[in-house]
Amino acid sequence: MNQEVNALSKRVLVMVGTKKGGFLFESDERRSDWQLKGPMLDGWGVMDMDYDRAGRHLLAVGYAETFSGPVAVIHRSADGGATWERCKEGLTYGEDGPALRRVWNVTPAHGAIYAGVEPAGLFRSDDGGLTWSHVSGLRAHPTCPQWHPGNGGLCLNSIVPHPTDPNQMWVGISAAGVFYTADGGQTWEPRVKGIRDPYAPNPDFDWGTCVHRLLAAPGPEVRLYQQNHFGVYRSSNGGVRWEEITEGLPSEFGFPLGVHPRDPETLWVIPLQGEGRHMPAGQSAVWRSRDGGQSWQQLTAGLPQAHSYLGVLREGMAVDSLDQAGVYFGTNTGQVFASFDEGDTWDKIADYLPSISSVEVAVLEG
Amino acid sequence: MAVARPVRQRRLVISSLAYDHSASALYAAGHNNWYGTAVWRSPDLGTTWDLSSEGIRYGDDGPGVRQIWHLAPLGGRLLAGVDPAGLFRSDDGGGNWVEHGAPLRSHPSFPEWRPGKGGLAVHSILPHPADPRQLWVAVSGGGVLHTADGGASWTPRNPTPAGGHSPLRAQKLVMASGGPDRLYLQHHSGVFRSDDGGLAWVDVSAGLPTPFGFTVAAHPHDPDTVYVIPIDNERGTRFMPGGQAAVWRSRSAGARWERLSAGLPEQAIFVSVLRAGLAADCLSPAGIYFGTTGGQLYGSRDEGESWTTLAAHLPEIYSVTAVVITE
């Protein structure tokens, strides 16, 4: 009995960022009954949310829509989303730099919080997200003046901390590629060898490519996975060399990516038909690999299979850390689907939300 | 299929569809970074499409045409309302286009026009049912304009919203059955009715949960019956009021309104319906249809009394058009 009480003392918090604010879904560990909170921050575009365990803050990043275009915005909440505080200080490239248009990603790591912005760059906060400083080494890279945007803008969309070493980090920039630092962000090097880009002017390119999403698998030996505009890739040496693992998928194009919390061989992708940016053939499917991308399995049980043209954006998938990992994805038409058996079967846990930009999940104790 | 494979794949937005009974042709207007703004024509209800548009542009000195907002067949011709404000015409089934009449952007009132979030879009084109020289258009941020001389000259015909709000923020204009005198206008600041082709307007928003909305549809046979979908505009979020899906209908030309929601989702919804997202067919009883920004398509076969979900997982819906084709 005690054991059961303990088992149910965990709370699962799914954070959904949309074009019109943020939503929270909370459940106990059974994940069968979801309580909806929101919209919060309505009127703001929320590109990503996360929970900072160190500071116990909810973080929501994105943009404000103004007549002169979007303006980058970061908010944090200390009371579970009831009230929000806007954190502006330091979130700028300075008077001579370009204006910040959007914040695409927020990632707590090693006691700090990182934010990836558009035009592409990295910011860091050491006070729980209240004030920010520019990690200027990245834009000091000699290739920076030549970085060009992908279709969604020149965005730093992925931040991958090293599991143990706070000085190491990878970031993904659309469409400047993957960059790596080993000295806490002072210097960076591109890591794109092995990535295809059929339209690269120089076939021997050593930076660039349109990385849509970059994640690290769990484990002491860093394994990276990447969904690119042109294919899915794996790297076992921190991105020094990439191997393509697209074979077996119905499309090389896609945005989101999910990795298993404990098994580095298990990952999920959602291939999208490129021109329409929706799942192929009017049928919804998530694809899973159990062998590091060598083979893929189509997962459709519980997902709409007729006349469904769902799209999922790059932050739109998340995986929780419970024993049977829960996998979640949100669509750009406002549905949230979830699987509590690692993708074998799916349920729609929310519908009729605004267009979803991001899904994150945190398992909280007590 | 005359569509070239794009060098880089780009999401193609289809903004308006129209069916021309005289030519048995379906037209689709769309845009993306590769095609720019374009019109496609299908002779077989969408099985095959031909790219068929030359000339929907303002020339080297003018602005780029961002989007076609409304395709309207007109007696064998085709009209296209675009953003930034302009009206184009094709006399050959969509192949070649010229600007129709005097350019709207040279209208004397143009300096006062103010683009909204949706730009400066010619989103409503209303031909006169009998007189081919007469036409009404509505422009977001530019208001309602009428021509009696085939587009050579245009006269503004705007309401005067209460509270000093801009008269120019027209969201969607429709003509009642039996027109052309009776028009209904969903305006940024209310729903309005005119009984004289837009010379005088009366605000008929009383009884609606909010005066704001994007869309309006007229009943195909009864000029007193009109449908709107009110949208909250208080905090800039633009959901249906209270998160509750509903269409509102008046059987009395706007004097009284009733809320219609049977069969629509009962849970909270956070979606919207855009300007071209509501349509009526011409059957009896009339079928009413609307599509949401969340990709749900709803239909009623009893004039709005009850609704069924026709599709649940489409992409964001920009426009819904209903036609009845006799085989």
XYZ file of C-alpha atoms in Angstrom:
693
model
C 0.000 0.000 0.000
C 2.721 2.389 0.972
C 4.537 1.472 -2.147
C 1.512 2.329 -4.250
C 1.135 5.687 -2.570
C 4.767 6.380 -3.298
C 4.397 5.270 -6.864
C 1.556 7.717 -7.357
C 3.352 10.603 -5.744
C 4.889 11.560 -9.028
C 3.199 14.130 -11.202
C 3.518 14.305 -14.947
C 3.459 17.800 -16.399
C 3.021 18.229 -20.157
C 3.795 21.764 -21.311
C 2.309 22.799 -24.643
C 3.405 25.976 -26.412
C 1.092 27.380 -29.097
C 0.791 30.344 -31.413
C -1.677 31.728 -28.897
C -0.190 31.048 -25.495
C 0.751 28.086 -23.349
C -1.240 25.192 -21.918
C -0.409 22.742 -19.114
C -1.688 19.207 -18.765
C -1.094 17.499 -15.458
C -1.686 13.939 -14.370
C -0.551 11.521 -11.763
C 1.766 8.728 -12.753
C -1.044 6.676 -14.276
C -1.323 9.306 -17.025
C -4.989 8.503 -17.554
C -6.674 11.669 -16.325
C -5.277 14.977 -17.567
C -6.171 18.294 -15.996
C -5.957 21.216 -18.401
C -4.708 24.645 -17.358
C -4.720 27.469 -19.868
C -4.524 29.302 -22.048
C -1.871 31.210 -20.168
C 0.215 33.971 -21.700
C -2.495 34.206 -24.346
C -1.654 36.841 -26.829
C 1.963 35.676 -26.866
C 3.397 33.161 -29.268
C 4.959 30.375 -27.191
C 7.649 28.490 -29.107
C 8.954 26.339 -26.235
C 8.350 25.700 -22.557
C 10.336 23.870 -19.931
C 10.526 23.293 -16.210
C 13.655 24.425 -14.394
C 14.075 22.009 -11.506
C 16.855 24.019 -9.889
C 14.858 27.234 -9.641
C 11.424 25.587 -9.658
C 10.239 27.864 -12.426
C 8.148 27.217 -15.460
C 9.761 28.845 -18.454
C 7.964 29.952 -21.614
C 9.793 31.479 -24.560
C 8.630 32.801 -27.894
C 7.587 36.114 -29.323
C 5.197 39.016 -29.202
C 3.444 39.809 -32.461
C 3.854 43.501 -33.280
C 3.135 45.529 -36.379
C 6.853 45.681 -37.088
C 7.149 41.894 -36.793
C 7.808 39.436 -33.977
C 9.846 40.424 -30.905
C 11.654 37.799 -28.788
C 10.136 37.215 -25.357
C 10.948 35.088 -22.277
C 8.574 34.571 -19.347
C 8.885 32.577 -16.144
C 6.396 31.531 -13.513
C 7.059 30.531 -9.909
C 3.480 29.447 -9.203
C 2.726 26.812 -11.782
C 1.578 29.202 -14.462
C -0.857 31.335 -12.460
C 1.299 34.434 -12.850
C 4.174 35.159 -15.193
C 7.079 37.531 -15.084
C 8.657 38.857 -18.274
C 12.450 38.569 -18.271
C 13.992 41.086 -20.622
C 17.286 42.066 -19.112
C 20.221 41.148 -21.293
C 18.104 39.564 -24.010
C 19.604 41.598 -26.835
C 22.463 41.648 -29.322
C 23.059 45.288 -28.344
C 22.253 48.464 -30.192
C 24.462 47.584 -33.132
C 23.237 44.035 -33.490
C 20.143 42.688 -35.186
C 16.832 42.724 -33.313
C 15.837 39.438 -31.684
C 12.732 38.156 -33.407
C 11.888 34.936 -31.583
C 13.167 32.619 -28.882
C 12.924 29.079 -30.253
C 14.247 26.915 -27.460
C 14.812 27.026 -23.716
C 16.916 24.337 -22.034
C 17.987 24.160 -18.381
C 21.405 22.502 -17.954
C 23.965 22.202 -15.168
C 22.338 24.909 -13.063
C 22.139 27.408 -15.898
C 19.390 28.053 -18.453
C 20.078 28.429 -22.152
C 17.908 30.056 -24.800
C 18.253 29.685 -28.561
C 17.078 32.663 -30.570
C 16.425 34.034 -34.047
C 18.486 35.363 -35.725
C 20.579 32.446 -34.581
C 22.424 32.854 -31.319
C 22.636 31.532 -27.783
C 21.846 33.240 -24.476
C 22.547 32.049 -20.948
C 21.014 32.823 -17.593
C 22.626 32.051 -14.237
C 19.778 33.340 -12.092
C 16.953 31.052 -13.074
C 15.994 32.915 -16.215
C 15.599 36.402 -14.750
C 18.539 38.006 -16.558
C 20.412 36.866 -19.640
C 23.803 37.232 -21.245
C 24.815 36.588 -24.825
C 27.096 33.573 -25.370
C 28.892 35.648 -27.945
C 31.451 33.061 -28.991
C 28.936 31.360 -31.278
C 28.196 34.386 -33.443
C 31.909 35.185 -33.400
C 32.416 32.108 -35.555
C 33.876 33.207 -38.912
C 31.012 31.595 -40.845
C 28.339 33.647 -39.039
C 28.044 36.432 -41.631
C 27.182 33.755 -44.209
C 24.554 31.913 -42.165
C 21.311 31.774 -44.087
C 17.811 30.993 -42.884
C 15.758 27.889 -43.499
C 12.111 28.278 -44.390
C 11.243 29.006 -40.752
C 13.919 31.657 -40.245
C 17.539 31.657 -39.097
C 16.895 29.993 -35.779
C 18.905 28.250 -33.110
C 16.370 25.510 -32.522
C 18.208 22.825 -30.562
C 20.409 23.014 -27.455
C 22.066 19.773 -26.384
C 24.091 19.921 -23.173
C 26.700 17.292 -22.425
C 25.345 14.887 -19.797
C 28.158 15.538 -17.298
C 30.536 18.207 -18.571
C 29.069 21.726 -18.389
C 31.718 23.021 -20.786
C 30.548 20.880 -23.678
C 27.458 21.607 -25.723
C 25.990 21.138 -29.193
C 23.521 23.476 -30.853
C 21.498 23.079 -34.040
C 20.901 26.066 -36.301
C 18.591 26.117 -39.295
C 20.268 26.364 -41.749
C 23.849 26.806 -40.468
C 24.172 23.266 -39.108
C 25.433 21.738 -35.872
C 28.034 23.576 -33.785
C 29.997 22.199 -30.822
C 31.857 23.856 -27.972
C 34.196 22.264 -25.439
C 35.100 25.433 -23.587
C 31.791 26.642 -22.233
C 30.792 28.521 -25.358
C 33.891 30.615 -26.001
C 34.751 28.840 -29.243
C 32.644 26.658 -31.494
C 33.244 24.359 -34.414
C 30.773 23.114 -37.021
C 30.046 19.367 -37.022
C 28.211 18.424 -40.176
C 30.407 15.813 -41.874
C 28.253 13.097 -43.386
C 25.106 15.224 -43.672
C 23.671 15.448 -47.184
C 22.669 18.729 -48.755
C 21.787 18.294 -52.426
C 21.701 22.048 -52.906
C 24.994 22.952 -51.281
C 27.019 25.034 -53.729
C 30.193 23.226 -52.667
C 29.856 19.449 -52.161
C 32.772 19.496 -49.692
C 31.027 21.869 -47.329
C 32.154 21.790 -43.713
C 29.331 23.837 -42.174
C 25.692 24.447 -43.012
C 22.706 22.139 -43.664
C 19.185 22.615 -42.416
C 19.069 20.856 -39.066
C 15.483 20.641 -37.869
C 16.033 18.964 -34.516
C 19.055 17.680 -32.600
C 18.917 15.473 -29.495
C 21.287 13.368 -27.408
C 20.509 9.793 -26.449
C 21.013 8.865 -22.785
C 24.200 7.269 -21.563
C 27.795 8.112 -20.728
C 28.857 7.725 -24.345
C 27.278 10.637 -26.162
C 25.184 9.601 -29.094
C 23.462 12.293 -31.114
C 20.427 11.993 -33.356
C 19.375 14.577 -35.899
C 16.310 15.132 -38.048
C 17.524 17.209 -40.957
C 15.650 18.712 -43.903
C 17.301 15.892 -45.871
C 17.211 12.782 -43.735
C 17.691 11.404 -40.243
C 21.230 10.939 -38.893
C 23.118 9.400 -35.984
C 26.545 10.240 -34.617
C 28.479 8.215 -32.077
C 31.371 10.619 -31.779
C 29.717 13.867 -30.808
C 28.928 14.905 -34.328
C 32.451 14.598 -35.729
C 30.975 12.179 -38.253
C 27.292 11.535 -39.049
C 25.738 8.355 -40.458
C 22.450 8.555 -42.305
C 19.648 6.344 -40.912
C 16.785 7.474 -43.157
C 16.389 4.147 -44.950
C 13.061 2.505 -44.205
C 11.217 5.768 -43.545
C 8.538 7.004 -45.982
C 10.034 10.493 -46.209
C 13.408 12.005 -45.471
C 11.689 15.192 -44.373
C 10.380 15.808 -40.876
C 10.726 18.116 -37.905
C 10.441 16.435 -34.499
C 12.484 13.758 -32.849
C 12.217 11.867 -29.577
C 14.763 9.763 -27.725
C 14.145 7.114 -25.096
C 15.021 8.137 -21.525
C 17.210 5.045 -20.925
C 17.765 3.125 -24.156
C 20.086 4.926 -26.581
C 18.959 2.627 -29.413
C 15.317 3.734 -29.264
C 14.076 6.860 -30.995
C 10.901 8.201 -32.593
C 10.461 10.370 -35.675
C 7.464 11.708 -37.590
C 8.198 11.742 -41.318
C 6.310 14.468 -43.143
C 5.523 14.882 -46.778
C 7.736 17.839 -47.641
C 5.524 20.008 -49.811
C 2.488 19.873 -47.574
C 4.374 19.474 -44.303
C 1.918 16.807 -43.195
C 2.076 13.089 -42.528
C 2.082 11.148 -45.798
C -0.928 9.583 -47.533
C -3.557 11.092 -45.274
C -2.595 8.647 -42.528
C -1.027 9.609 -39.233
C 1.991 7.669 -38.059
C 4.954 7.867 -35.729
C 7.977 5.770 -36.671
C 10.143 4.077 -34.043
C 13.514 2.430 -34.200
C 14.752 0.039 -31.510
C 18.185 -0.409 -33.081
C 19.597 3.069 -33.428
C 17.952 3.754 -36.760
C 18.950 0.614 -38.664
C 15.324 -0.398 -39.001
C 12.030 1.400 -38.478
C 8.568 0.396 -37.394
C 5.421 2.323 -38.314
C 3.152 3.026 -35.319
C -0.458 3.885 -36.110
C -2.701 2.260 -33.483
C -5.049 4.928 -32.179
C -3.925 7.608 -34.634
C -6.349 8.899 -37.294
C -5.957 6.921 -40.491
C -8.389 8.529 -42.912
C -8.164 12.015 -44.413
C -5.759 13.182 -41.751
C -3.174 15.737 -42.751
C -1.471 16.413 -39.451
C 1.738 18.377 -39.196
C 4.139 18.457 -36.257
C 6.747 21.158 -35.731
C 10.315 20.694 -34.538
C 9.667 21.071 -30.811
C 6.419 19.173 -31.111
C 7.465 15.844 -29.572
C 8.529 14.862 -26.065
C 9.285 11.684 -24.122
C 8.827 11.320 -20.378
C 11.112 9.411 -17.996
C 8.660 6.919 -16.490
C 9.228 3.166 -16.676
C 7.051 2.682 -19.696
C 8.205 5.833 -21.435
C 5.364 8.130 -22.454
C 5.654 9.693 -25.879
C 3.745 12.887 -26.696
C 3.308 14.930 -29.831
C 1.295 18.053 -30.641
C 0.089 19.073 -34.086
C 0.032 22.425 -35.824
C -3.750 22.083 -35.759
C -4.005 21.780 -31.994
C -4.260 18.074 -31.210
C -2.063 16.361 -28.590
C -1.552 12.616 -28.956
C 0.162 10.467 -26.337
C 1.343 6.895 -25.976
C 2.015 5.266 -22.621
C 3.515 2.096 -24.056
C 6.430 3.612 -25.945
C 4.434 4.180 -29.100
C 2.532 0.914 -29.560
C -0.840 2.574 -29.000
C -1.926 6.206 -28.980
C -4.661 8.344 -27.449
C -5.712 11.872 -28.243
C -5.360 13.643 -24.903
C -6.259 17.131 -26.155
C -7.935 18.743 -29.132
C -8.981 22.188 -30.322
C -5.861 23.949 -29.051
C -4.239 26.676 -31.139
C -1.461 25.655 -33.520
C 1.102 23.820 -31.369
C 4.758 24.833 -31.558
C 6.167 22.745 -28.734
C 5.528 19.883 -26.351
C 7.722 19.251 -23.311
C 7.187 16.891 -20.414
C 8.551 16.805 -16.876
C 8.044 14.145 -14.190
C 7.913 15.863 -10.823
C 8.299 14.227 -7.428
C 5.633 14.911 -4.852
C -0.183 17.848 -64.683
C 1.748 20.906 -65.669
C 3.336 21.494 -62.306
C 7.126 21.523 -62.217
C 8.854 19.912 -59.277
C 10.077 22.653 -57.009
C 13.814 22.962 -56.447
C 13.176 23.186 -52.732
C 9.960 21.907 -51.330
C 7.778 24.672 -50.010
C 4.502 24.501 -48.193
C 1.786 25.499 -50.660
C -1.098 27.447 -49.148
C -4.437 27.209 -50.953
C -6.354 30.324 -49.989
C -9.509 30.219 -52.113
C -11.420 27.745 -54.288
C -14.169 28.497 -56.800
C -16.295 26.483 -59.186
C -17.349 27.978 -62.511
C -20.571 26.282 -63.624
C -20.372 27.725 -67.145
C -16.993 26.094 -67.737
C -17.387 23.102 -65.399
C -14.037 24.064 -63.972
C -12.701 24.132 -60.442
C -10.186 26.866 -59.632
C -7.740 27.060 -56.747
C -5.693 30.079 -55.716
C -2.511 29.523 -53.786
C 0.894 30.816 -52.933
C 4.266 29.743 -51.669
C 7.855 30.840 -52.004
C 8.320 28.915 -55.204
C 5.222 29.629 -57.282
C 4.558 33.038 -55.831
C 0.838 33.724 -56.213
C -0.876 31.455 -58.687
C -4.161 29.996 -59.879
C -4.692 26.375 -60.850
C -7.551 25.003 -62.930
C -9.014 21.517 -62.753
C -11.458 20.154 -65.350
C -12.197 17.012 -63.327
C -13.021 18.233 -59.807
C -9.500 18.115 -58.535
C -8.051 14.938 -59.992
C -5.682 16.865 -62.242
C -4.608 20.484 -62.038
C -3.032 22.873 -64.489
C -1.120 25.895 -63.362
C -2.887 28.676 -65.231
C -2.063 32.186 -64.276
C -0.167 34.874 -66.088
C -0.321 38.460 -65.085
C -1.393 38.522 -61.440
C 1.218 41.120 -60.572
C 1.636 44.851 -60.335
C 4.656 45.104 -62.605
C 8.248 45.903 -61.820
C 7.475 49.146 -60.038
C 4.594 47.848 -57.942
C 4.520 45.750 -54.809
C 4.553 41.976 -54.964
C 1.175 40.245 -54.834
C 1.226 38.287 -51.590
C -1.992 36.334 -51.704
C -5.233 35.827 -53.603
C -8.015 36.110 -51.040
C -11.102 35.503 -53.142
C -11.711 33.872 -56.510
C -15.121 34.725 -57.945
C -16.582 33.419 -61.222
C -18.560 36.078 -63.065
C -20.401 35.103 -66.224
C -17.583 33.169 -67.820
C -14.988 35.526 -66.413
C -12.993 35.039 -63.273
C -12.171 37.727 -60.735
C -9.450 37.530 -58.112
C -9.150 39.806 -55.094
C -5.583 40.107 -53.845
C -3.358 41.554 -51.149
C -2.089 44.257 -51.406
C -5.419 45.649 -52.538
C -6.229 44.860 -56.121
C -8.739 43.152 -58.347
C -7.667 41.038 -61.318
C -9.746 39.571 -64.129
C -9.301 36.646 -66.472
C -11.389 36.274 -69.614
C -9.865 32.965 -70.681
C -10.506 30.609 -67.810
C -7.682 31.717 -65.589
C -4.874 31.627 -68.125
C -4.196 35.345 -68.438
C -5.016 38.081 -65.984
C -5.231 41.863 -66.095
C -6.093 44.344 -63.393
C -9.854 44.896 -63.573
C -10.859 48.495 -64.142
C -9.122 51.335 -62.379
C -6.528 50.084 -59.907
C -7.910 50.140 -56.389
C -4.571 51.383 -55.162
C -5.046 54.585 -57.179
C -8.347 55.336 -55.464
C -8.295 58.811 -53.853
C -9.025 57.292 -50.445
C -6.113 54.853 -50.692
C -3.721 56.945 -48.557
C -6.153 56.470 -45.658
C -6.259 52.694 -45.958
C -4.537 50.827 -43.151
C -3.485 47.192 -43.472
C -4.587 44.913 -40.649
C -2.917 41.717 -39.497
C -4.167 40.067 -42.676
C -2.669 42.786 -44.886
C -4.669 44.941 -47.273
C -6.730 42.164 -48.750
C -9.563 42.285 -51.276
C -11.374 39.435 -49.578
C -14.954 39.886 -50.806
C -16.121 40.265 -54.412
C -19.881 40.603 -54.981
C -21.133 40.802 -58.557
C -24.496 42.396 -59.193
C -26.925 39.588 -60.061
C -28.131 41.276 -63.257
C -25.952 44.254 -64.157
C -22.434 43.190 -65.164
C -21.127 46.725 -64.727
C -21.891 46.764 -61.010
C -19.698 45.175 -58.408
C -18.979 45.486 -54.716
C -15.654 44.650 -53.124
C -14.524 44.728 -49.509
C -10.954 45.336 -48.458
C -9.507 44.685 -44.986
C -8.369 48.118 -43.876
C -9.818 49.685 -47.026
C -13.539 49.215 -46.572
C -16.411 48.563 -48.950
C -16.320 49.972 -52.484
C -18.883 49.897 -55.272
C -18.547 50.401 -58.997
C -21.380 51.045 -61.448
C -19.192 51.349 -64.523
C -17.298 48.080 -64.714
C -14.554 49.171 -62.375
C -13.640 52.451 -64.077
C -14.515 54.288 -60.884
C -15.070 53.148 -57.321
C -17.162 54.736 -54.576
C -16.655 53.923 -50.881
C -19.766 52.597 -49.165
C -18.815 52.189 -45.548
C -20.768 52.002 -42.315
C -20.156 54.421 -39.475
C -19.256 52.286 -36.468
C -20.142 53.594 -33.037
C -17.411 54.890 -30.784
C -15.427 56.530 -33.548
C -13.901 53.262 -34.752
C -12.484 53.134 -38.255
C -15.139 52.512 -40.903
C -12.578 50.807 -43.141
C -12.041 47.564 -41.210
C -14.321 45.338 -43.261
C -13.829 41.643 -42.475
C -16.272 39.971 -44.872
C -19.101 41.170 -47.095
C -21.927 39.041 -48.514
C -25.044 39.720 -50.558
C -28.404 38.438 -49.407
C -30.516 36.272 -51.611
C -32.493 38.260 -54.140
C -29.918 41.101 -53.910
C -28.365 43.414 -54.765
C -29.814 45.874 -52.286
C -29.358 43.876 -49.113
C -25.796 43.332 -47.946
C -24.426 41.910 -44.699
C -21.034 42.981 -43.425
C -18.957 41.470 -40.640
C -16.891 44.440 -39.610
C -14.118 44.750 -37.038
C -16.562 46.792 -34.966
C -19.812 44.917 -35.498
C -22.195 43.166 -37.854
C -23.959 45.568 -40.226
C -26.838 45.326 -42.676
C -27.589 47.539 -45.629
C -30.854 47.567 -47.560
C -29.677 49.861 -50.323
C -26.454 48.395 -51.650
C -24.254 49.890 -48.966
C -25.353 53.540 -49.027
C -26.734 53.269 -45.490
C -25.853 50.700 -42.853
C -27.425 49.647 -39.584
C -25.502 47.948 -36.781
C -27.220 44.646 -36.012
C -24.703 43.304 -33.459
C -27.066 43.577 -30.480
C -27.691 40.087 -29.141
C -24.354 38.665 -30.244
C -21.797 37.756 -27.565
C -19.183 39.958 -29.219
C -19.346 42.303 -32.198
C -16.044 40.977 -33.561
C -15.681 38.118 -35.987
C -14.196 37.349 -39.354
C -16.938 35.741 -41.354
C -20.564 35.978 -42.378
C -22.755 33.925 -44.722
C -26.111 34.695 -46.277
C -28.913 32.179 -46.624
C -29.308 31.098 -50.263
C -33.062 31.794 -50.467
C -34.171 33.905 -47.500
C -32.757 37.432 -47.438
C -33.623 37.778 -43.740
C -31.488 34.801 -42.699
C -27.811 35.326 -42.024
C -25.054 33.445 -40.152
C -22.030 34.746 -38.246
C -19.363 33.240 -35.991
C -18.492 35.715 -33.243
C -14.865 35.681 -32.104
C -13.446 37.207 -28.924
C -11.058 40.039 -29.573
C -10.474 41.210 -26.030
C -6.983 39.971 -25.393
C -5.873 39.500 -28.937
C -6.288 35.748 -28.729
C -9.312 35.452 -30.991
C -11.000 32.272 -29.831
C -14.727 31.605 -29.915
C -16.316 33.300 -26.862
C -15.811 31.336 -23.655
C -14.052 28.624 -25.613
C -17.476 27.343 -26.733
C -18.076 26.502 -30.382
C -21.181 28.152 -31.825
C -22.637 29.621 -34.980
C -25.155 32.431 -34.575
C -28.136 32.783 -36.892
C -30.662 35.527 -37.430
C -33.980 34.884 -39.162
C -34.909 38.542 -38.879
C -32.199 40.359 -40.831
C -30.162 40.832 -37.677
C -32.893 42.024 -35.340
C -32.569 38.889 -33.169
C -29.909 36.200 -32.986
C -29.938 32.595 -31.846
C -27.009 30.451 -30.832
C -26.568 27.161 -32.725
C -24.282 24.539 -31.254
C -26.005 21.142 -31.363
C -23.405 18.620 -32.432
C -20.468 20.989 -32.078
C -17.756 20.189 -29.486
C -18.921 20.743 -25.933
C -15.441 20.912 -24.450
C -13.415 24.101 -24.486
C -12.006 24.911 -27.872
C -9.288 27.375 -28.734
C -9.726 27.621 -32.474
C -10.999 30.359 -34.756
C -12.810 30.619 -38.079
C -11.260 32.826 -40.743
C -12.974 35.204 -43.184
C -13.721 32.706 -45.900
C -14.337 29.847 -43.459
C -18.176 29.871 -43.495
C -20.329 28.924 -46.476
C -23.880 28.001 -47.437
C -24.964 25.762 -50.292
C -28.057 26.520 -52.406
C -30.202 23.517 -51.517
C -33.430 23.596 -49.557
C -33.105 23.344 -46.605
C -29.758 25.085 -46.912
C -26.547 23.352 -45.939
C -24.187 25.441 -43.822
C -20.482 24.630 -43.507
C -17.556 26.037 -41.575
C -13.898 25.176 -41.221
C -11.607 26.079 -38.327
C -8.000 27.054 -37.872
C -7.666 23.653 -36.180
C -8.597 21.791 -39.357
C -12.092 20.710 -38.312
C -14.832 20.931 -40.939
C -18.426 21.017 -39.695
C -21.620 20.823 -41.700
C -25.305 21.277 -41.050
C -27.966 19.950 -43.419
C -30.805 21.686 -41.565
C -29.798 25.343 -41.764
C -27.721 25.199 -38.598
C -30.050 23.362 -36.204
C -27.610 20.467 -35.842
C -24.035 19.900 -36.893
C -21.851 16.979 -37.800
C -18.093 16.729 -38.093
C -17.211 16.220 -41.752
C -13.440 16.147 -41.188
C -11.383 16.369 -38.013
C -7.742 16.374 -39.042
C -7.270 18.711 -41.974
C -4.607 21.428 -41.997
C -5.593 24.931 -40.892
C -8.635 25.885 -42.986
C -8.522 29.191 -44.870
C -11.674 28.890 -46.919
C -14.769 26.787 -47.427
C -16.827 27.018 -50.611
C -20.008 25.018 -51.233
C -21.391 24.470 -54.712
C -24.180 22.257 -55.973
C -23.331 20.610 -59.256
C -26.063 19.088 -61.370
C -24.837 16.032 -63.188
